[in-house]
Amino acid sequence: PLAVLVFYNVSGGPFGIEPTIRAAGNFYAILGFLVAPLAFSVPEALVTAELGSAFRDASGGVAWVEEAFGERMGCVCGFLAWVSGATDNAIYPTLFMDYVSSIAGWDEKDFGGWSRFMSVALLTICLGALNFTGLEIVGKSSIVVCIIAMSPFVILGIVAAPKVDPSRWFQLPEAPAEDGGVGLFDDDFQTSPGPLPLMALGGILWRPYLNNLFWNLNSFDSAASFSGETSSASSTYPRGIFIGLVMCILGYMFPLLIAVGATDYDQADWVDGHLGTVAVDIGGKWLGAWTIFAAGISNLALFEAEMSSDAFQLMGMAERGYLPKIFQSRSKFGTPTAGIVFNTLVVVAFCTADFGQLLELLNSVYALSLLLEFAAFVKLRLTHKQLHRPYRIPVPDWASVVIVIPPFLGVTVMFAISNWYVYFFCAGSVAFGLSVFKLSKICKRRGWLNYESKEDTCNQEYDATPDEII
């Protein structure tokens, strides 16, 4: 069902929420997962429901931006979305190894350097090979995977219910140390300076706090790739998105309330993978092991979903003439061969980065692509009034601006407090995307590489079924 696919493209479970608690404490972590969906998730879900129903195209937001602003910006949007997707994909093997390290009690000395890199790289290559063979873990088994991923937290809720102390939900951040709380995040990347210093207003470290919330509550626009596979663009499609939205919010809130309400950890204890330790302390080693297993299954599903999405996006961009025709090649299993190989190599290259570093980098480029999609939504509402929209947000055209104001402000604040590495990464990504577009034009004109125009492929039919693509 679409709702489960949305859940897996956005969330996949509460794995990775620990930095929010570490940055802001119990009360503001809970408040963040209640309020931030109104600023980020709801506007994105609404825009995706409307434009996804209007453009039933597997390229998703690329089609919206291209229609609104032309091919150049469509190519840049697609490239930014791919960069964020590839960076996001590097998170899942890394996050899984963080959970294994947490429950095994390994520190950086026990599991760091080359041993960590080789373990994460080997896991990435194995998952890429599974994707190449057309593994349909998210397509046909999405509901089973969803149940497995959330089951330890249902058990945790039952076991921990008598231990929950609601007063812990209202615990404010601990008084910051002399360093302003920077010591809570000992990574030089996360605490490095930017245009503004690392802000710790109200006891909250705003940079990791906002970045973690943004990462956990976005990617609803990925559902646009599935709009053509739904039975009704006016009812089934938007309903699936909105049910998925509710599933994501509940999938975060329930485990969060249980985890902080039934334990009394210090704020600094909430390191990446700490939910596994919480499960051990509340339910014993068997529940901790089950949580790690669930994290592994969830990360596997998230990796395969993202890898498929990124590979097919590269194939879709090749079909639109942005990339060489080689990216249209398929394996005997119907999967995009060049796209999977290329994505796997990129993910392996990111294996040396940790969760916090990857999160900030992918958030930055994804935010840029998201702003382009929101701008396309406003422009299409104001200038393409006759565009057929099977689902239309029930607001007048001028109110389209109001819908995108909350995420625009949130992204602006997130960028304002980012470090210089993020600015360089974004500038380099945009410049490279523009270069790819310009280079494709030169290569087509001079015949250096084999490209295939949209006109040549608009009537092309593929043998792959929707389940194989998913």
Tab-separated table of C-alpha atoms in Angstrom:
chain	number	residue	atom	x	y	z
A	1	PRO	CA	0.000	0.000	0.000
A	2	LEU	CA	1.073	3.553	-0.716
A	3	ALA	CA	0.789	4.561	2.951
A	4	VAL	CA	3.444	1.997	3.955
A	5	LEU	CA	5.711	3.059	1.081
A	6	VAL	CA	5.391	6.666	2.238
A	7	PHE	CA	6.168	5.563	5.800
A	8	TYR	CA	9.339	3.844	4.606
A	9	ASN	CA	10.522	6.652	2.378
A	10	VAL	CA	10.058	9.193	5.195
A	11	SER	CA	10.578	7.306	8.444
A	12	GLY	CA	10.875	3.547	8.726
A	13	GLY	CA	10.652	3.754	12.506
A	14	PRO	CA	12.188	5.833	15.307
A	15	PHE	CA	15.770	4.731	14.610
A	16	GLY	CA	17.881	7.890	14.585
A	17	ILE	CA	15.849	10.182	16.870
A	18	GLU	CA	18.500	10.155	19.619
A	19	PRO	CA	20.298	13.371	18.501
A	20	THR	CA	17.075	15.336	19.026
A	21	ILE	CA	16.979	14.322	22.694
A	22	ARG	CA	20.706	14.919	23.126
A	23	ALA	CA	20.417	18.397	21.616
A	24	ALA	CA	17.291	19.573	23.437
A	25	GLY	CA	16.295	17.259	26.273
A	26	ASN	CA	13.059	15.341	26.764
A	27	PHE	CA	10.462	18.121	26.645
A	28	TYR	CA	11.709	19.914	23.548
A	29	ALA	CA	12.325	16.623	21.730
A	30	ILE	CA	8.672	15.671	22.262
A	31	LEU	CA	7.525	19.193	21.397
A	32	GLY	CA	9.636	19.127	18.242
A	33	PHE	CA	8.041	15.944	16.946
A	34	LEU	CA	4.610	17.460	17.637
A	35	VAL	CA	5.177	20.897	16.071
A	36	ALA	CA	7.761	20.321	13.329
A	37	PRO	CA	5.377	18.166	11.241
A	38	LEU	CA	3.162	21.261	10.866
A	39	ALA	CA	6.111	23.225	9.472
A	40	PHE	CA	7.717	20.540	7.323
A	41	SER	CA	5.652	17.382	6.827
A	42	VAL	CA	2.121	18.702	6.290
A	43	PRO	CA	3.023	21.321	3.625
A	44	GLU	CA	5.197	18.830	1.748
A	45	ALA	CA	2.512	16.130	1.891
A	46	LEU	CA	-0.123	18.578	0.608
A	47	VAL	CA	2.051	19.804	-2.265
A	48	THR	CA	2.986	16.232	-3.215
A	49	ALA	CA	-0.660	15.148	-3.156
A	50	GLU	CA	-1.629	17.962	-5.551
A	51	LEU	CA	1.283	17.988	-7.992
A	52	GLY	CA	1.834	14.232	-7.831
A	53	SER	CA	-1.746	13.739	-8.992
A	54	ALA	CA	-1.304	16.358	-11.739
A	55	PHE	CA	2.039	14.989	-13.015
A	56	ARG	CA	1.833	11.193	-12.872
A	57	ASP	CA	5.511	10.966	-13.761
A	58	ALA	CA	8.138	8.718	-12.155
A	59	SER	CA	10.576	11.640	-12.093
A	60	GLY	CA	8.443	13.292	-9.410
A	61	GLY	CA	9.479	16.841	-8.519
A	62	VAL	CA	11.757	17.079	-11.564
A	63	ALA	CA	8.666	17.195	-13.782
A	64	TRP	CA	7.082	19.956	-11.649
A	65	VAL	CA	10.195	22.140	-11.655
A	66	GLU	CA	10.812	21.588	-15.367
A	67	GLU	CA	7.232	22.613	-16.178
A	68	ALA	CA	7.521	25.729	-14.037
A	69	PHE	CA	11.089	26.892	-14.689
A	70	GLY	CA	12.437	24.990	-17.699
A	71	GLU	CA	14.900	22.192	-18.369
A	72	ARG	CA	17.921	23.786	-16.702
A	73	MET	CA	16.263	24.075	-13.298
A	74	GLY	CA	14.613	20.682	-13.760
A	75	CYS	CA	18.067	19.139	-14.224
A	76	VAL	CA	19.455	20.972	-11.175
A	77	CYS	CA	16.483	19.877	-9.048
A	78	GLY	CA	16.906	16.275	-10.156
A	79	PHE	CA	20.638	16.337	-9.478
A	80	LEU	CA	20.182	17.875	-6.011
A	81	ALA	CA	17.526	15.286	-5.177
A	82	TRP	CA	19.872	12.517	-6.318
A	83	VAL	CA	22.814	13.890	-4.260
A	84	SER	CA	20.628	14.072	-1.150
A	85	GLY	CA	19.305	10.561	-1.832
A	86	ALA	CA	22.782	9.089	-2.283
A	87	THR	CA	23.992	10.818	0.905
A	88	ASP	CA	20.871	9.658	2.736
A	89	ASN	CA	21.514	6.102	1.607
A	90	ALA	CA	24.929	6.187	3.251
A	91	ILE	CA	23.197	6.796	6.592
A	92	TYR	CA	21.476	3.415	6.845
A	93	PRO	CA	24.525	1.091	6.945
A	94	THR	CA	26.233	3.630	9.230
A	95	LEU	CA	23.227	3.863	11.563
A	96	PHE	CA	22.882	0.079	11.707
A	97	MET	CA	26.537	-0.280	12.742
A	98	ASP	CA	25.963	2.431	15.396
A	99	TYR	CA	23.182	0.284	16.894
A	100	VAL	CA	25.397	-2.808	16.822
A	101	SER	CA	28.216	-0.859	18.490
A	102	SER	CA	25.855	0.540	21.136
A	103	ILE	CA	24.448	-2.788	22.248
A	104	ALA	CA	27.878	-4.497	22.022
A	105	GLY	CA	29.424	-1.779	24.164
A	106	TRP	CA	32.107	-0.910	21.606
A	107	ASP	CA	33.694	2.501	21.647
A	108	GLU	CA	35.669	4.245	18.911
A	109	LYS	CA	38.848	2.428	19.924
A	110	ASP	CA	37.165	-0.969	19.639
A	111	PHE	CA	35.372	-0.266	16.384
A	112	GLY	CA	36.772	2.650	14.445
A	113	GLY	CA	39.082	3.527	11.605
A	114	TRP	CA	39.586	0.884	8.949
A	115	SER	CA	37.576	-1.810	10.739
A	116	ARG	CA	34.507	0.413	10.793
A	117	PHE	CA	35.023	1.577	7.208
A	118	MET	CA	35.450	-1.960	5.865
A	119	SER	CA	32.412	-3.240	7.771
A	120	VAL	CA	30.155	-0.442	6.532
A	121	ALA	CA	31.572	-0.664	2.975
A	122	LEU	CA	31.061	-4.447	2.832
A	123	LEU	CA	27.501	-4.103	4.115
A	124	THR	CA	26.832	-1.409	1.486
A	125	ILE	CA	28.166	-3.568	-1.366
A	126	CYS	CA	26.075	-6.541	-0.247
A	127	LEU	CA	22.938	-4.410	-0.097
A	128	GLY	CA	23.728	-2.951	-3.516
A	129	ALA	CA	24.070	-6.479	-4.918
A	130	LEU	CA	20.680	-7.397	-3.443
A	131	ASN	CA	19.149	-4.348	-5.099
A	132	PHE	CA	20.720	-5.359	-8.428
A	133	THR	CA	18.916	-8.708	-8.303
A	134	GLY	CA	15.564	-6.963	-7.938
A	135	LEU	CA	14.918	-7.556	-4.249
A	136	GLU	CA	11.326	-6.501	-3.598
A	137	ILE	CA	11.552	-6.136	0.179
A	138	VAL	CA	9.704	-2.811	0.131
A	139	GLY	CA	7.423	-3.659	-2.762
A	140	LYS	CA	5.800	-6.973	-1.846
A	141	SER	CA	6.876	-7.278	1.776
A	142	SER	CA	6.457	-3.692	2.951
A	143	ILE	CA	3.724	-4.461	5.473
A	144	VAL	CA	5.672	-7.383	6.987
A	145	VAL	CA	8.815	-5.258	7.216
A	146	CYS	CA	6.824	-2.427	8.826
A	147	ILE	CA	5.442	-4.795	11.474
A	148	ILE	CA	8.926	-6.195	12.224
A	149	ALA	CA	10.449	-2.705	12.470
A	150	MET	CA	7.813	-1.425	14.914
A	151	SER	CA	7.251	-4.628	16.900
A	152	PRO	CA	10.036	-4.075	19.488
A	153	PHE	CA	8.553	-0.693	20.360
A	154	VAL	CA	5.092	-2.190	20.821
A	155	ILE	CA	6.655	-4.774	23.161
A	156	LEU	CA	8.687	-2.009	24.794
A	157	GLY	CA	5.489	-0.030	25.402
A	158	ILE	CA	3.798	-3.017	27.058
A	159	VAL	CA	6.788	-3.883	29.246
A	160	ALA	CA	7.615	-0.273	30.112
A	161	ALA	CA	4.069	1.007	30.709
A	162	PRO	CA	4.215	0.534	34.518
A	163	LYS	CA	7.602	2.289	34.592
A	164	VAL	CA	6.557	5.403	32.661
A	165	ASP	CA	6.733	8.577	34.726
A	166	PRO	CA	4.935	11.382	32.810
A	167	SER	CA	6.906	14.016	34.730
A	168	ARG	CA	9.999	12.964	32.756
A	169	TRP	CA	8.309	14.130	29.557
A	170	PHE	CA	8.548	17.697	30.834
A	171	GLN	CA	12.214	17.657	31.787
A	172	LEU	CA	13.921	20.728	30.344
A	173	PRO	CA	17.451	20.674	28.906
A	174	GLU	CA	20.230	20.285	31.392
A	175	ALA	CA	22.153	23.431	32.247
A	176	PRO	CA	24.816	23.818	29.541
A	177	ALA	CA	28.445	23.501	30.493
A	178	GLU	CA	30.970	26.277	30.035
A	179	ASP	CA	31.270	25.314	26.372
A	180	GLY	CA	27.562	26.107	25.845
A	181	GLY	CA	26.656	22.450	25.463
A	182	VAL	CA	28.968	21.891	22.498
A	183	GLY	CA	30.526	18.955	24.364
A	184	LEU	CA	27.304	16.990	23.862
A	185	PHE	CA	28.368	16.693	20.219
A	186	ASP	CA	32.079	15.993	20.184
A	187	ASP	CA	32.333	15.818	16.395
A	188	ASP	CA	34.334	18.705	14.914
A	189	PHE	CA	32.069	18.804	11.860
A	190	GLN	CA	28.866	19.279	13.861
A	191	THR	CA	30.399	21.957	16.084
A	192	SER	CA	32.461	23.767	13.443
A	193	PRO	CA	31.713	27.471	12.916
A	194	GLY	CA	29.580	29.014	10.210
A	195	PRO	CA	28.208	32.500	9.519
A	196	LEU	CA	26.650	32.270	12.996
A	197	PRO	CA	28.147	30.509	16.039
A	198	LEU	CA	26.738	27.177	17.209
A	199	MET	CA	23.558	28.397	18.910
A	200	ALA	CA	22.539	27.075	22.332
A	201	LEU	CA	19.612	29.380	23.070
A	202	GLY	CA	17.310	28.167	25.826
A	203	GLY	CA	19.594	25.225	26.485
A	204	ILE	CA	18.899	23.828	22.990
A	205	LEU	CA	21.672	23.186	20.481
A	206	TRP	CA	19.680	24.363	17.496
A	207	ARG	CA	21.847	23.086	14.645
A	208	PRO	CA	21.671	19.338	15.436
A	209	TYR	CA	18.142	19.757	16.822
A	210	LEU	CA	16.664	21.228	13.631
A	211	ASN	CA	18.711	18.995	11.345
A	212	ASN	CA	17.526	15.826	13.060
A	213	LEU	CA	13.879	16.917	13.021
A	214	PHE	CA	14.125	17.933	9.353
A	215	TRP	CA	15.676	14.610	8.360
A	216	ASN	CA	13.116	12.536	10.251
A	217	LEU	CA	10.067	14.414	8.963
A	218	ASN	CA	10.761	14.930	5.248
A	219	SER	CA	10.830	13.068	1.901
A	220	PHE	CA	7.082	12.944	1.287
A	221	ASP	CA	7.804	14.166	-2.247
A	222	SER	CA	9.214	10.706	-3.023
A	223	ALA	CA	5.594	9.515	-3.145
A	224	ALA	CA	5.247	11.412	-6.427
A	225	SER	CA	7.153	8.587	-8.110
A	226	PHE	CA	4.315	6.188	-7.233
A	227	SER	CA	1.389	8.371	-8.351
A	228	GLY	CA	1.127	6.645	-11.717
A	229	GLU	CA	0.742	3.260	-10.022
A	230	THR	CA	-2.300	4.145	-7.908
A	231	SER	CA	-5.854	3.332	-8.928
A	232	SER	CA	-7.160	6.859	-8.389
A	233	ALA	CA	-5.107	10.047	-8.429
A	234	SER	CA	-7.968	12.016	-6.872
A	235	SER	CA	-8.714	9.765	-3.880
A	236	THR	CA	-6.461	6.726	-3.367
A	237	TYR	CA	-3.240	8.639	-3.960
A	238	PRO	CA	-3.754	11.590	-1.560
A	239	ARG	CA	-5.365	9.321	1.031
A	240	GLY	CA	-2.292	7.068	0.988
A	241	ILE	CA	-0.011	10.083	1.515
A	242	PHE	CA	-2.032	11.425	4.437
A	243	ILE	CA	-2.320	8.009	6.129
A	244	GLY	CA	1.444	7.669	5.725
A	245	LEU	CA	1.851	11.097	7.344
A	246	VAL	CA	-0.101	9.976	10.424
A	247	MET	CA	1.873	6.701	10.571
A	248	CYS	CA	5.161	8.610	10.540
A	249	ILE	CA	4.171	10.967	13.368
A	250	LEU	CA	2.836	8.141	15.553
A	251	GLY	CA	5.878	6.004	14.692
A	252	TYR	CA	8.064	8.649	16.292
A	253	MET	CA	5.875	9.841	19.161
A	254	PHE	CA	4.940	6.500	20.744
A	255	PRO	CA	8.518	5.133	21.099
A	256	LEU	CA	9.791	8.578	22.142
A	257	LEU	CA	7.239	8.928	24.948
A	258	ILE	CA	7.989	5.404	26.190
A	259	ALA	CA	11.775	5.701	25.933
A	260	VAL	CA	12.123	8.980	27.840
A	261	GLY	CA	9.226	8.319	30.214
A	262	ALA	CA	10.439	4.935	31.425
A	263	THR	CA	14.134	5.783	31.788
A	264	ASP	CA	16.177	8.403	33.580
A	265	TYR	CA	19.216	8.798	31.346
A	266	ASP	CA	21.266	11.952	31.261
A	267	GLN	CA	20.885	14.080	28.179
A	268	ALA	CA	24.421	13.242	27.073
A	269	ASP	CA	23.632	9.498	27.114
A	270	TRP	CA	21.412	9.732	24.043
A	271	VAL	CA	24.095	8.912	21.494
A	272	ASP	CA	23.353	7.360	18.103
A	273	GLY	CA	21.921	3.862	18.599
A	274	HIS	CA	20.943	4.458	22.247
A	275	LEU	CA	17.426	3.075	21.713
A	276	GLY	CA	19.035	-0.368	21.654
A	277	THR	CA	20.478	0.254	25.130
A	278	VAL	CA	17.070	1.491	26.322
A	279	ALA	CA	15.486	-1.763	25.128
A	280	VAL	CA	18.097	-3.816	27.025
A	281	ASP	CA	17.605	-1.847	30.251
A	282	ILE	CA	13.806	-2.083	30.129
A	283	GLY	CA	13.188	-5.533	28.671
A	284	GLY	CA	16.500	-7.377	28.892
A	285	LYS	CA	19.056	-8.515	26.339
A	286	TRP	CA	16.462	-10.378	24.264
A	287	LEU	CA	14.531	-7.142	23.616
A	288	GLY	CA	17.764	-5.318	22.861
A	289	ALA	CA	18.698	-8.014	20.342
A	290	TRP	CA	15.215	-7.820	18.807
A	291	THR	CA	15.562	-4.037	18.530
A	292	ILE	CA	18.891	-4.417	16.707
A	293	PHE	CA	17.306	-6.998	14.399
A	294	ALA	CA	14.396	-4.635	13.729
A	295	ALA	CA	16.849	-1.798	13.062
A	296	GLY	CA	18.676	-4.028	10.603
A	297	ILE	CA	15.477	-4.988	8.760
A	298	SER	CA	14.290	-1.368	8.747
A	299	ASN	CA	17.619	-0.052	7.471
A	300	LEU	CA	17.680	-2.788	4.838
A	301	ALA	CA	14.245	-1.739	3.617
A	302	LEU	CA	15.148	1.955	3.720
A	303	PHE	CA	18.407	1.320	1.864
A	304	GLU	CA	16.728	-0.747	-0.842
A	305	ALA	CA	13.910	1.784	-1.254
A	306	GLU	CA	16.343	4.698	-1.507
A	307	MET	CA	18.759	2.822	-3.779
A	308	SER	CA	15.924	1.892	-6.147
A	309	SER	CA	14.574	5.437	-6.093
A	310	ASP	CA	17.991	6.987	-6.782
A	311	ALA	CA	18.879	4.491	-9.526
A	312	PHE	CA	15.552	4.926	-11.272
A	313	GLN	CA	15.851	8.691	-10.932
A	314	LEU	CA	19.177	8.581	-12.782
A	315	MET	CA	17.491	6.415	-15.399
A	316	GLY	CA	14.603	8.880	-15.625
A	317	MET	CA	17.020	11.793	-16.052
A	318	ALA	CA	18.743	9.821	-18.825
A	319	GLU	CA	15.353	9.322	-20.479
A	320	ARG	CA	14.830	13.083	-20.328
A	321	GLY	CA	18.171	13.635	-22.042
A	322	TYR	CA	20.075	14.949	-19.013
A	323	LEU	CA	22.423	11.951	-18.696
A	324	PRO	CA	24.029	9.542	-21.222
A	325	LYS	CA	21.941	6.646	-22.483
A	326	ILE	CA	24.069	4.146	-20.538
A	327	PHE	CA	22.072	5.106	-17.426
A	328	GLN	CA	18.987	3.667	-19.150
A	329	SER	CA	20.525	0.176	-19.207
A	330	ARG	CA	18.758	-2.532	-17.243
A	331	SER	CA	19.892	-5.834	-15.829
A	332	LYS	CA	18.115	-9.098	-16.615
A	333	PHE	CA	16.190	-8.471	-13.401
A	334	GLY	CA	14.806	-5.176	-14.736
A	335	THR	CA	16.907	-2.993	-12.415
A	336	PRO	CA	18.959	0.018	-13.620
A	337	THR	CA	22.468	-1.456	-13.845
A	338	ALA	CA	24.554	1.706	-14.250
A	339	GLY	CA	22.504	3.600	-11.674
A	340	ILE	CA	22.924	0.924	-8.986
A	341	VAL	CA	26.675	0.535	-9.598
A	342	PHE	CA	27.225	4.289	-9.587
A	343	ASN	CA	25.109	4.826	-6.454
A	344	THR	CA	26.884	2.004	-4.604
A	345	LEU	CA	30.285	3.538	-5.325
A	346	VAL	CA	29.102	6.940	-4.105
A	347	VAL	CA	27.666	5.450	-0.885
A	348	VAL	CA	30.928	3.568	-0.197
A	349	ALA	CA	32.803	6.860	-0.599
A	350	PHE	CA	30.722	8.307	2.255
A	351	CYS	CA	31.457	5.385	4.603
A	352	THR	CA	34.070	7.368	6.522
A	353	ALA	CA	31.469	9.939	7.621
A	354	ASP	CA	29.343	9.488	10.712
A	355	PHE	CA	25.594	9.885	11.161
A	356	GLY	CA	25.645	13.577	12.116
A	357	GLN	CA	27.907	14.587	9.238
A	358	LEU	CA	25.845	12.748	6.634
A	359	LEU	CA	22.624	14.134	8.055
A	360	GLU	CA	23.669	17.788	7.751
A	361	LEU	CA	25.028	17.372	4.223
A	362	LEU	CA	21.989	15.580	2.825
A	363	ASN	CA	19.601	17.982	4.570
A	364	SER	CA	21.240	20.958	2.889
A	365	VAL	CA	20.974	19.760	-0.711
A	366	TYR	CA	17.563	18.176	-0.133
A	367	ALA	CA	16.316	21.478	1.285
A	368	LEU	CA	17.414	23.264	-1.894
A	369	SER	CA	15.555	20.788	-4.111
A	370	LEU	CA	12.529	21.073	-1.827
A	371	LEU	CA	12.527	24.872	-2.123
A	372	LEU	CA	12.554	24.501	-5.926
A	373	GLU	CA	9.550	22.174	-5.692
A	374	PHE	CA	7.677	24.600	-3.430
A	375	ALA	CA	8.485	27.474	-5.806
A	376	ALA	CA	7.184	25.358	-8.699
A	377	PHE	CA	3.984	24.685	-6.746
A	378	VAL	CA	3.361	28.411	-6.223
A	379	LYS	CA	4.185	29.336	-9.822
A	380	LEU	CA	2.018	26.578	-11.288
A	381	ARG	CA	-0.872	27.647	-9.051
A	382	LEU	CA	-0.544	31.264	-10.208
A	383	THR	CA	0.311	30.770	-13.893
A	384	HIS	CA	-1.098	27.342	-14.826
A	385	LYS	CA	-4.590	27.711	-13.460
A	386	GLN	CA	-6.061	25.365	-16.077
A	387	LEU	CA	-3.698	22.510	-15.225
A	388	HIS	CA	-5.741	19.405	-14.468
A	389	ARG	CA	-5.285	18.550	-10.798
A	390	PRO	CA	-7.212	15.378	-9.786
A	391	TYR	CA	-6.496	16.361	-6.184
A	392	ARG	CA	-6.385	20.041	-5.371
A	393	ILE	CA	-5.559	21.519	-1.961
A	394	PRO	CA	-8.825	23.242	-0.984
A	395	VAL	CA	-7.383	26.765	-0.760
A	396	PRO	CA	-7.467	29.701	-3.207
A	397	ASP	CA	-4.461	30.211	-5.482
A	398	TRP	CA	-3.070	33.149	-3.487
A	399	ALA	CA	-2.977	30.948	-0.356
A	400	SER	CA	-0.427	28.679	-2.039
A	401	VAL	CA	2.178	31.157	-0.815
A	402	VAL	CA	0.938	30.764	2.765
A	403	ILE	CA	1.302	26.968	2.591
A	404	VAL	CA	5.018	27.133	1.761
A	405	ILE	CA	5.940	29.901	4.237
A	406	PRO	CA	6.480	27.577	7.286
A	407	PRO	CA	8.915	25.198	5.521
A	408	PHE	CA	10.638	28.133	3.832
A	409	LEU	CA	11.251	29.808	7.197
A	410	GLY	CA	12.387	26.518	8.752
A	411	VAL	CA	14.869	25.859	5.942
A	412	THR	CA	16.122	29.470	6.129
A	413	VAL	CA	16.870	29.141	9.854
A	414	MET	CA	18.524	25.756	9.294
A	415	PHE	CA	20.807	27.232	6.631
A	416	ALA	CA	21.569	30.338	8.689
A	417	ILE	CA	23.011	28.272	11.551
A	418	SER	CA	24.828	25.730	9.324
A	419	ASN	CA	28.600	25.459	9.178
A	420	TRP	CA	30.787	26.478	6.267
A	421	TYR	CA	31.174	22.874	5.086
A	422	VAL	CA	27.443	22.798	4.339
A	423	TYR	CA	27.666	25.990	2.274
A	424	PHE	CA	30.596	24.624	0.273
A	425	PHE	CA	28.803	21.297	-0.268
A	426	CYS	CA	25.649	23.050	-1.489
A	427	ALA	CA	27.555	25.434	-3.750
A	428	GLY	CA	29.552	22.573	-5.199
A	429	SER	CA	26.417	20.467	-5.755
A	430	VAL	CA	24.575	23.288	-7.535
A	431	ALA	CA	27.637	24.136	-9.649
A	432	PHE	CA	28.120	20.485	-10.566
A	433	GLY	CA	24.425	20.132	-11.455
A	434	LEU	CA	24.620	23.156	-13.760
A	435	SER	CA	27.825	21.749	-15.244
A	436	VAL	CA	26.138	18.401	-15.937
A	437	PHE	CA	23.351	20.215	-17.794
A	438	LYS	CA	25.791	22.326	-19.813
A	439	LEU	CA	28.050	19.351	-20.528
A	440	SER	CA	25.099	17.275	-21.716
A	441	LYS	CA	24.257	20.009	-24.225
A	442	ILE	CA	27.848	20.080	-25.517
A	443	CYS	CA	28.072	16.274	-25.723
A	444	LYS	CA	24.797	16.069	-27.646
A	445	ARG	CA	25.851	18.768	-30.074
A	446	ARG	CA	29.271	17.244	-30.751
A	447	GLY	CA	28.205	13.618	-30.517
A	448	TRP	CA	30.697	12.731	-27.789
A	449	LEU	CA	28.278	10.535	-25.860
A	450	ASN	CA	25.095	8.718	-26.760
A	451	TYR	CA	22.045	10.567	-25.424
A	452	GLU	CA	18.384	9.856	-26.043
A	453	SER	CA	15.909	12.718	-26.115
A	454	LYS	CA	12.525	12.739	-24.408
A	455	GLU	CA	10.848	12.596	-27.792
A	456	ASP	CA	12.633	9.325	-28.525
A	457	THR	CA	11.578	7.746	-25.256
A	458	CYS	CA	8.126	9.140	-24.586
A	459	ASN	CA	6.487	6.121	-26.189
A	460	GLN	CA	9.062	3.576	-25.010
A	461	GLU	CA	7.632	0.678	-23.020
A	462	TYR	CA	9.451	-1.312	-20.394
A	463	ASP	CA	8.911	-4.872	-19.320
A	464	ALA	CA	9.453	-4.137	-15.627
A	465	THR	CA	6.370	-4.308	-13.437
A	466	PRO	CA	5.618	-1.716	-10.723
A	467	ASP	CA	6.595	-4.283	-8.067
A	468	GLU	CA	9.999	-4.729	-9.716
A	469	ILE	CA	10.548	-0.999	-9.796
A	470	ILE	CA	9.586	-0.566	-6.177
